[in-house]
Short mmCIF file of C-alpha atoms and ligand atoms in Angstrom, two decimals:
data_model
loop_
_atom_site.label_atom_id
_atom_site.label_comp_id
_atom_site.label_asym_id
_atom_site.label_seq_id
_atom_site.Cartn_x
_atom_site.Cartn_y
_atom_site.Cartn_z
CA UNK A 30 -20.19 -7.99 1.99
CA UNK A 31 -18.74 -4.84 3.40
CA UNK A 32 -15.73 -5.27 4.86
CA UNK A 33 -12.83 -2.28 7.09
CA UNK A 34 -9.49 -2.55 6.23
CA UNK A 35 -8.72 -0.84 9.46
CA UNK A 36 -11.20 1.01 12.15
CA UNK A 37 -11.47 2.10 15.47
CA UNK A 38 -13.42 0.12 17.79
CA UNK A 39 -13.57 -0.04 21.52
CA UNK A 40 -10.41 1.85 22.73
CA UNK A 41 -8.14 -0.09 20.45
CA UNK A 42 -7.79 0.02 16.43
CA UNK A 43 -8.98 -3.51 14.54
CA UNK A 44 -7.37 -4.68 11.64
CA UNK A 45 -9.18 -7.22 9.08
CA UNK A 46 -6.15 -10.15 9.62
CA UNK A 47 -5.27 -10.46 6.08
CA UNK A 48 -3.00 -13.56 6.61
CA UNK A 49 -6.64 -15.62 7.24
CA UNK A 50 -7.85 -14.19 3.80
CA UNK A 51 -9.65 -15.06 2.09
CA UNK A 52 -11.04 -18.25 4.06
CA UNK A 53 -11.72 -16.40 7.21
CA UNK A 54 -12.45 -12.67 7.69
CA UNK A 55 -11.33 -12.03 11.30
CA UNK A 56 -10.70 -8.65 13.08
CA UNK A 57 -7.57 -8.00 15.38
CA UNK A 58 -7.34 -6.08 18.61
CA UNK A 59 -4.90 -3.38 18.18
CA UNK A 60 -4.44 -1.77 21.94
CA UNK A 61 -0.98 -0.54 21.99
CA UNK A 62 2.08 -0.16 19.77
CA UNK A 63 3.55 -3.28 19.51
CA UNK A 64 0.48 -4.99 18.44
CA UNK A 65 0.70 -2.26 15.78
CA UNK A 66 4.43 -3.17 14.89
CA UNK A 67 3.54 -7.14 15.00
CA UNK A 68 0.50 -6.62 12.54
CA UNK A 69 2.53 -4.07 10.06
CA UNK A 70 5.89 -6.53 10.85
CA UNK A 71 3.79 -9.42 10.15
CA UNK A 72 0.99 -7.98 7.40
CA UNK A 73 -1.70 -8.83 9.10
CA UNK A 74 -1.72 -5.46 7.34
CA UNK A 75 -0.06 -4.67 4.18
CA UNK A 76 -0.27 -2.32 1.14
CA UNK A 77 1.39 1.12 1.70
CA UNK A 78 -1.68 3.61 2.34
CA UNK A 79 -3.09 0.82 4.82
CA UNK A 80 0.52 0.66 6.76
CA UNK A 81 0.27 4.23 7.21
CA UNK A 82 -2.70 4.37 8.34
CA UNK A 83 -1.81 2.07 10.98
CA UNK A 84 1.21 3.20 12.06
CA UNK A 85 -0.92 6.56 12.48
CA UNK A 86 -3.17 4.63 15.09
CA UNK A 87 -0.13 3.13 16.61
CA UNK A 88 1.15 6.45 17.76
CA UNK A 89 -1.82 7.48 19.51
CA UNK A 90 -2.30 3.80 21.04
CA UNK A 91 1.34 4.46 22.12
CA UNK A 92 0.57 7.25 23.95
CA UNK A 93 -2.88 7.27 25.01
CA UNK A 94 -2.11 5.87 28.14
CA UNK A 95 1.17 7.57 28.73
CA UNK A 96 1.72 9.05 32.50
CA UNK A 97 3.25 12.46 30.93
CA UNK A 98 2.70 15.58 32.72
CA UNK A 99 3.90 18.31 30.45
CA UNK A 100 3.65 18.54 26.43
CA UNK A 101 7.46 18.00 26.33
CA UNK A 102 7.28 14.80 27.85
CA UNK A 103 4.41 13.30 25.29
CA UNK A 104 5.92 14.44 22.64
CA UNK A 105 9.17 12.83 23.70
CA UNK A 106 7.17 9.70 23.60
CA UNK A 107 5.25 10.55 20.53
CA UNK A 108 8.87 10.59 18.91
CA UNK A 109 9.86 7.38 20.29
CA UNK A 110 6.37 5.81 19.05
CA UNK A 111 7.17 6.93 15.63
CA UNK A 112 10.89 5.57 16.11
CA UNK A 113 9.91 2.48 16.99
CA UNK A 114 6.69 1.66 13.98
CA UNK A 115 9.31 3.07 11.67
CA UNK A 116 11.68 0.08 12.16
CA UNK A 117 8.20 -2.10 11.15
CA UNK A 118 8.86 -2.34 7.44
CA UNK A 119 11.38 0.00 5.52
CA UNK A 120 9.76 0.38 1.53
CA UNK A 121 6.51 1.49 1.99
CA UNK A 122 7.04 5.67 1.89
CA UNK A 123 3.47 6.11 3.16
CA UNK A 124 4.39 4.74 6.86
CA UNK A 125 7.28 7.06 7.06
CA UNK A 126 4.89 10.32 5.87
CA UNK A 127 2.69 9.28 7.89
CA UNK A 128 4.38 8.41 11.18
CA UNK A 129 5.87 12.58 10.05
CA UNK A 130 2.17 13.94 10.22
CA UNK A 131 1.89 12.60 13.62
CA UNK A 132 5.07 14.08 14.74
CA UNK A 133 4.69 17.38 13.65
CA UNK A 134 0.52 17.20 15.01
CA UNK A 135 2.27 16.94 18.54
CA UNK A 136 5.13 18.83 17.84
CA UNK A 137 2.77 21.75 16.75
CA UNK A 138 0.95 21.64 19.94
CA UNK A 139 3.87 22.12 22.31
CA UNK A 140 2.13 24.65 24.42
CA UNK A 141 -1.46 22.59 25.28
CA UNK A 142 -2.20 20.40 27.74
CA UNK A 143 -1.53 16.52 27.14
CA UNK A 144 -5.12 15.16 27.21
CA UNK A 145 -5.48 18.04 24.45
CA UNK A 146 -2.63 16.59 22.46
CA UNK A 147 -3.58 12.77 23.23
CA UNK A 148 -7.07 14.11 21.79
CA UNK A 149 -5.42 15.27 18.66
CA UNK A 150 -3.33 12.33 17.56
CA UNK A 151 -6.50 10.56 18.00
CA UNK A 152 -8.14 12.91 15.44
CA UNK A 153 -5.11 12.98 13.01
CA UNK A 154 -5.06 9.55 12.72
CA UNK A 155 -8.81 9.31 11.91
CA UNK A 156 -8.30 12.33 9.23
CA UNK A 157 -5.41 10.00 7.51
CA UNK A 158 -7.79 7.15 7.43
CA UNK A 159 -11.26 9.42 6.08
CA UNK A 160 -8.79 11.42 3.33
CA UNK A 161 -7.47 7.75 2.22
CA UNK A 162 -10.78 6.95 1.01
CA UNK A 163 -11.52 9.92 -0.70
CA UNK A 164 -7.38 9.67 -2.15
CA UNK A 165 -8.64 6.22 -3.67
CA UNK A 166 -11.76 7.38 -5.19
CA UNK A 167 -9.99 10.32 -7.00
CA UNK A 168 -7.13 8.03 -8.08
CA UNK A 169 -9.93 5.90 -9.63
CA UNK A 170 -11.54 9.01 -11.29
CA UNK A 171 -8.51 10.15 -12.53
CA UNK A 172 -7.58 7.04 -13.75
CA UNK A 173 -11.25 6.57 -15.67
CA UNK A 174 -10.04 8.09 -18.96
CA UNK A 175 -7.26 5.42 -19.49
CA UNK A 176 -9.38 2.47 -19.49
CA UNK A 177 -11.00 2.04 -22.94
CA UNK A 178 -13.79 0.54 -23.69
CA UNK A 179 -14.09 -3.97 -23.01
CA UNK A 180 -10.87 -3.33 -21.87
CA UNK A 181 -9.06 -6.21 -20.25
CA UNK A 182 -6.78 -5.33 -17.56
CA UNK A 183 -3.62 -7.13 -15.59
CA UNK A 184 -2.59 -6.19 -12.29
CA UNK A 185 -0.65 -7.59 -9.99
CA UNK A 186 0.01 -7.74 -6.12
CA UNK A 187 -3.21 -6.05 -4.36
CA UNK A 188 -3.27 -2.35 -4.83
CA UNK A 189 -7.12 -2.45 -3.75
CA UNK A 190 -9.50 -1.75 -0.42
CA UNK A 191 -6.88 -3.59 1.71
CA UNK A 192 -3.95 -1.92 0.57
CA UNK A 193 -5.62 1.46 1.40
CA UNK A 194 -8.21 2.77 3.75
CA UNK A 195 -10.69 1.68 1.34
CA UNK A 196 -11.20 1.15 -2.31
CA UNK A 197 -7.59 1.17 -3.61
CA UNK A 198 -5.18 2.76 -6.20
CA UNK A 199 -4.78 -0.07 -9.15
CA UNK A 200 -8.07 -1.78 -8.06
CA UNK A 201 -9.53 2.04 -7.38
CA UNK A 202 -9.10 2.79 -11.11
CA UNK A 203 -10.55 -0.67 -12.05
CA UNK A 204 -13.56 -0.03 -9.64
CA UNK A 205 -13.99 3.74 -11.02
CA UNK A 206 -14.02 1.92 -14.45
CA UNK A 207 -16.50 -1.20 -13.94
CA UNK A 208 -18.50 -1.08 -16.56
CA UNK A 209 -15.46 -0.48 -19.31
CA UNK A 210 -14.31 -3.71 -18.19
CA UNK A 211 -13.96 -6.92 -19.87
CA UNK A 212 -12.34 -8.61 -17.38
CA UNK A 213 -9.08 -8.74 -14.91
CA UNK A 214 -6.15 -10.51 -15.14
CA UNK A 215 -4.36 -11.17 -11.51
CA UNK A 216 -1.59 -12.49 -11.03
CA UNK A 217 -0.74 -14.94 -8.21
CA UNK A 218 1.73 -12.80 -6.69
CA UNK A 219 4.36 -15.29 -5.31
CA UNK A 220 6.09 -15.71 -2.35
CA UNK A 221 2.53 -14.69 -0.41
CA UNK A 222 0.01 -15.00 -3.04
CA UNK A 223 -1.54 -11.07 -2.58
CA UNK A 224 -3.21 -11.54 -5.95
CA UNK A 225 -4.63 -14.98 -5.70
CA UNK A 226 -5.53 -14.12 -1.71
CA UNK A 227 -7.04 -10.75 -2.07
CA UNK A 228 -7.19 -9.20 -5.52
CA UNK A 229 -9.56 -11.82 -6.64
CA UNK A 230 -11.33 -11.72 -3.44
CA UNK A 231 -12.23 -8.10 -4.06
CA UNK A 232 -12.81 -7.87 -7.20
CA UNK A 233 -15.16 -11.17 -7.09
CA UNK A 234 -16.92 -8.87 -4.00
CA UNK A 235 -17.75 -6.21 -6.46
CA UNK A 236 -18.57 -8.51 -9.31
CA UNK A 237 -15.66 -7.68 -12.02
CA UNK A 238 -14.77 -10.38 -14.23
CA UNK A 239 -11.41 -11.76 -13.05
CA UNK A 240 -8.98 -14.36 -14.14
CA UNK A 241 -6.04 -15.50 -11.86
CA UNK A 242 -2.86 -16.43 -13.63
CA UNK A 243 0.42 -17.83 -11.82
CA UNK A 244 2.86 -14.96 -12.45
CA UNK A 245 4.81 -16.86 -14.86
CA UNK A 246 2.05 -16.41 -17.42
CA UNK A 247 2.04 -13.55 -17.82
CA UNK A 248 3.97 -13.11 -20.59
CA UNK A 249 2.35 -15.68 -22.55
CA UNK A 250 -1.14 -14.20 -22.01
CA UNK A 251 0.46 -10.66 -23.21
CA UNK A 252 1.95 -12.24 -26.28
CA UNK A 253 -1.62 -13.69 -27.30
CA UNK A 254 -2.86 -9.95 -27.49
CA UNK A 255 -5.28 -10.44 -24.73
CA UNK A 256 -4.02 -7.25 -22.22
CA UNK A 257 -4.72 -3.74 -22.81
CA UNK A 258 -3.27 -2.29 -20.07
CA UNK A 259 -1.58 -3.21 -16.88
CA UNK A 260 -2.55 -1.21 -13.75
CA UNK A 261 -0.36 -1.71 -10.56
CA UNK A 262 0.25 0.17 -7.36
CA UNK A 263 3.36 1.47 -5.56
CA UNK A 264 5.27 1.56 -2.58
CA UNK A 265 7.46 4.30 -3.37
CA UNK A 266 7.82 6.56 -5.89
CA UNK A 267 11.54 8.30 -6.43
CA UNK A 268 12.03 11.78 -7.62
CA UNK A 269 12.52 10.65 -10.81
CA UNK A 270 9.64 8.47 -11.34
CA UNK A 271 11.34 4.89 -10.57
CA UNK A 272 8.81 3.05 -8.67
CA UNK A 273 9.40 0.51 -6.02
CA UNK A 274 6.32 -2.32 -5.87
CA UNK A 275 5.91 -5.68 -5.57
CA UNK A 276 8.61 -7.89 -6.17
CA UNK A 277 7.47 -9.22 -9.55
CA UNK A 278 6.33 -5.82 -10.95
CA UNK A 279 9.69 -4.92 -12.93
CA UNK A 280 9.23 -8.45 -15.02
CA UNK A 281 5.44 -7.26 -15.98
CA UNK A 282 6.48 -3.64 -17.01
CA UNK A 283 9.44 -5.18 -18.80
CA UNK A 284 6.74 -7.65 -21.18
CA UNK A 285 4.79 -4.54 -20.99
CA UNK A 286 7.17 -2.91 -22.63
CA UNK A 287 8.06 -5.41 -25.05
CA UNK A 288 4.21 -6.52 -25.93
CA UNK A 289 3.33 -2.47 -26.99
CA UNK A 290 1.20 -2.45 -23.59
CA UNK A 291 0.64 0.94 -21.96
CA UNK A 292 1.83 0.58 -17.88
CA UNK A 293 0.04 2.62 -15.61
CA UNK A 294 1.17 3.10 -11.78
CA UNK A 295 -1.59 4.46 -9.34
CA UNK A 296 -0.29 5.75 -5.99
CA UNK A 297 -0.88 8.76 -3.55
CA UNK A 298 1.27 11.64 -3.39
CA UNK A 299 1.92 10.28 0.04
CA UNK A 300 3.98 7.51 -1.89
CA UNK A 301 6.52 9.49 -3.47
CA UNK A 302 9.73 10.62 -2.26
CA UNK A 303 12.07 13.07 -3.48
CA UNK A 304 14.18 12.89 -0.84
CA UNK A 305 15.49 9.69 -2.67
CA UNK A 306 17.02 11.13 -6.46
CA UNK A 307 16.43 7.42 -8.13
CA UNK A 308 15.10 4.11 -7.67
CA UNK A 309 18.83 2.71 -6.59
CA UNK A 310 17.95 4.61 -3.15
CA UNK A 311 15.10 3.11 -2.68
CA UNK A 312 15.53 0.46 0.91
CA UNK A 313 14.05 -2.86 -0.45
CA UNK A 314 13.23 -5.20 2.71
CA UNK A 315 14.11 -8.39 2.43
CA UNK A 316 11.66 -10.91 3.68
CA UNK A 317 12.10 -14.18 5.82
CA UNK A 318 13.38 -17.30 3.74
CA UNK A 319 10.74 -19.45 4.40
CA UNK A 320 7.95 -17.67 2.92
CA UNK A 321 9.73 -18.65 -0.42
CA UNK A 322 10.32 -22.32 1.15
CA UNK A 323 6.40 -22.87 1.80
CA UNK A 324 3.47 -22.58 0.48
CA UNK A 325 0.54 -22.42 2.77
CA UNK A 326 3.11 -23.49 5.59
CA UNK A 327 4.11 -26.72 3.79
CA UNK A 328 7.91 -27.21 3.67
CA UNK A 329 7.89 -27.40 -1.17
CA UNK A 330 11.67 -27.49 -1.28
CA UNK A 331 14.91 -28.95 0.31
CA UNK A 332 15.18 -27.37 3.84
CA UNK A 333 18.38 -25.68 3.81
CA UNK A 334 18.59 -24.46 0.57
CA UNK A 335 19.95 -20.98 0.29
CA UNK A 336 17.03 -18.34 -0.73
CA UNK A 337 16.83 -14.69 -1.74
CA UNK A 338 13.36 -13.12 -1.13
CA UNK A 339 13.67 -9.18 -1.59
CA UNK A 340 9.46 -8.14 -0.79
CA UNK A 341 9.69 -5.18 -3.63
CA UNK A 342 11.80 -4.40 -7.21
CA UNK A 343 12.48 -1.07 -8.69
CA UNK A 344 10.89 -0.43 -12.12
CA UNK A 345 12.68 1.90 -13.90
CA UNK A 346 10.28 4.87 -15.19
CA UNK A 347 10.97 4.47 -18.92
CA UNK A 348 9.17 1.80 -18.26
CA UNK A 349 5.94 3.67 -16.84
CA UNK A 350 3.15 5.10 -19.17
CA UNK A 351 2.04 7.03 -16.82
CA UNK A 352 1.43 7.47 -13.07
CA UNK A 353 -2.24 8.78 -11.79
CA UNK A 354 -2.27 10.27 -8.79
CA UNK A 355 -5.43 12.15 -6.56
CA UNK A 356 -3.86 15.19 -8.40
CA UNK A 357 -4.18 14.20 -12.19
CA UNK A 358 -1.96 11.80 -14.29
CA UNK A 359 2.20 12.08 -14.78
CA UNK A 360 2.56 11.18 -18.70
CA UNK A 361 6.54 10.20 -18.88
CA UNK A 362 7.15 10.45 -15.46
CA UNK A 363 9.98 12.36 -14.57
CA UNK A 364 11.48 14.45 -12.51
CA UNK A 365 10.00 18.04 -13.56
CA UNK A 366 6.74 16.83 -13.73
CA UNK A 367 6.94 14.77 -10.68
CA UNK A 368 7.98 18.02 -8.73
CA UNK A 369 5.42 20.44 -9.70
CA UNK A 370 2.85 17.21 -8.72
CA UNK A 371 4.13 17.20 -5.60
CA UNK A 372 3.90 20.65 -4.62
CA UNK A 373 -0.19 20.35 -4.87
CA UNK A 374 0.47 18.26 -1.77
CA UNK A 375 2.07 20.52 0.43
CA UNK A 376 -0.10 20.64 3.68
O1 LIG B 417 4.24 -6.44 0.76
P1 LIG B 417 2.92 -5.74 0.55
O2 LIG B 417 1.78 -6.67 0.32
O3 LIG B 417 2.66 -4.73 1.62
O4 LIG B 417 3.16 -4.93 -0.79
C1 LIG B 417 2.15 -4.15 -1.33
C2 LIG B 417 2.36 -3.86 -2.75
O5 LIG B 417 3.46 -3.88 -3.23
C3 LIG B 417 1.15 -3.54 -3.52
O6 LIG B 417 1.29 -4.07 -4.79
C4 LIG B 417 0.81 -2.12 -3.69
O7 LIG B 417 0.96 -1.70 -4.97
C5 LIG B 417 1.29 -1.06 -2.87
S1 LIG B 417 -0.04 -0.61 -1.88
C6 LIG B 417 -1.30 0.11 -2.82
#
């Protein structure tokens, strides 16, 4: 089955509803900002690259119809577009960069006519979704030489096809590496269950051997020798190589680390931020109590118990192997190396 994460259908943008995965694969009708925001604030769409991507569709939907006579006045819209997706979700760095390409796109255009400029945000946002792909696909070829031979691999979260425009980071090197592989190990990924939900679901699509664990056995399936490497994604990379992911991700470097298993990170460029020195700068959202109360929207607990439920941690990079990027691998991540990466993505 092949499935879009996100397209462009007939004058509005359709996201594959990944709340209804993987029972039912159903397509929503995008047609203006807010139904952007909703989908992003609600992850119908999820996994940094994808949110990006959206909120890059979002701007244009937000101002394809706008009355504006003169440049000035789109772009003063544009701006408030972008203002407005920002507030959507705060981790993911990719939304941010993003939402910046589109800015500067109108803001370079000052002096053409607005249909012009409409006409261009349409075409930026359709260049951020076609270079995803081809980001992926290098991240998984990059990424190749890591994987040994019947290697078995965790991962955790979703870090695959619907985290990106297509294909994925974690699951991209996985994908690049089929036929090295023994087998997967995903984890559950609780409070929303992005592992069980749509890891497996992806990798059972492309036929790669896959076990799901609950994420507290992880360390127990690490301590009986079975992983040889654990491949996850990111949502934000600091200039120092502390990476923000999945709440959940810290404990798995951590027995990782402890177990003698190398930890591999696979992200864009678009993911890291050097604006932010270390990880303690990173904005963690914190997500609504009750996805921690329920479980498939049944009430599992006492109703007015008091609940924390932070959506990402912060794993230190001592922790981190290595991170492969579209540009080649960082071995010890830090900040030198993590600079001089960077640079290659200067537009
Ligand atoms: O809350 P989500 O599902 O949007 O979080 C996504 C993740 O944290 C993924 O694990 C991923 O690594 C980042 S996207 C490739």
């Amino acid at each position: 089955m092949k499935y879009d994460t996100i397209k462009w259908g007939d004058s509005c943008a359709l996201l594959l509803d990944q709340t209804l995965l993987p029972s039912r694969c159903v397509y929503v009708k995008c047609r203006d900002e807010k139904d952007i925001y909703s989908a992003i604030r609600d992850m119908k769409i999820r996994g940094a690259p994808a949110i990006g991507i959206a909120g890059a569709f979002g701007v244009y939907l937000g101002v394809r119809k706008s009355p504006a006579r003169d440049a000035g006045s789109l772009i003063k819209r544009v701006k408030k577009a972008c203002r407005y997706l920002a507030a959507s979700r705060p981790t993911a760095r990719n939304l941010f960069w993003a939402l910046e390409r589109m800015e500067q796109k109108a803001m370079s255009m000052k002096a053409e006519p607005v249909e012009k400029i409409k006409e261009a945000l349409y075409r930026e946002a359709s260049a951020i979704l076609k270079e995803d792909k081809l980001i992926s696909k290098a991240i998984g070829a990059n990424g190749r030489p890591l994987i040994k031979k019947d290697a078995v691999v965790m991962t955790y979260c979703n870090a695959g096809g619907l985290a990106t425009g297509g294909y994925g980071t974690a699951l991209g090197v996985i994908f690049s590496s089929k036929e090295k592989i023994k087998r997967v190990y995903a984890c559950e990924t609780r409070p929303l269950l992005q592992g069980a939900r749509l890891t497996v679901w992806e990798l059972a699509l492309r036929r790669v051997p896959v076990t799901l664990i609950c994420d507290n056995m992880a360390a127990s399936v690490m301590a009986r020798g079975k992983i040889d490497a654990v491949v996850v994604g990111a949502d934000r990379i600091a200039a120092n190589g502390d990476t923000a992911n999945k709440i959940g991700t810290y404990n798995l470097a951590i027995l990782a680390r402890y177990h003698k298993v190398p930890f591999y990170v696979a992200a864009p460029l678009s993911t890291f931020d050097l604006s932010i020195s270390d990880g303690s700068g990173i904005p963690i959202e914190e997500r609504q109590a009750g996805e921690v109360k329920k479980i498939g929207g049944r009430l599992i607990t006492v109703k007015g118990v008091d609940v924390e439920n932070p959506a990402f941690d912060v794993t230190p990079r001592d922790f981190i192997t290595a991170i492969i990027t579209e540009k080649g691998i960082i071995k010890t991540p830090g900040r030198a190396n993590i600079k001089k990466i960077s640079q290659l993505n200067r537009r």
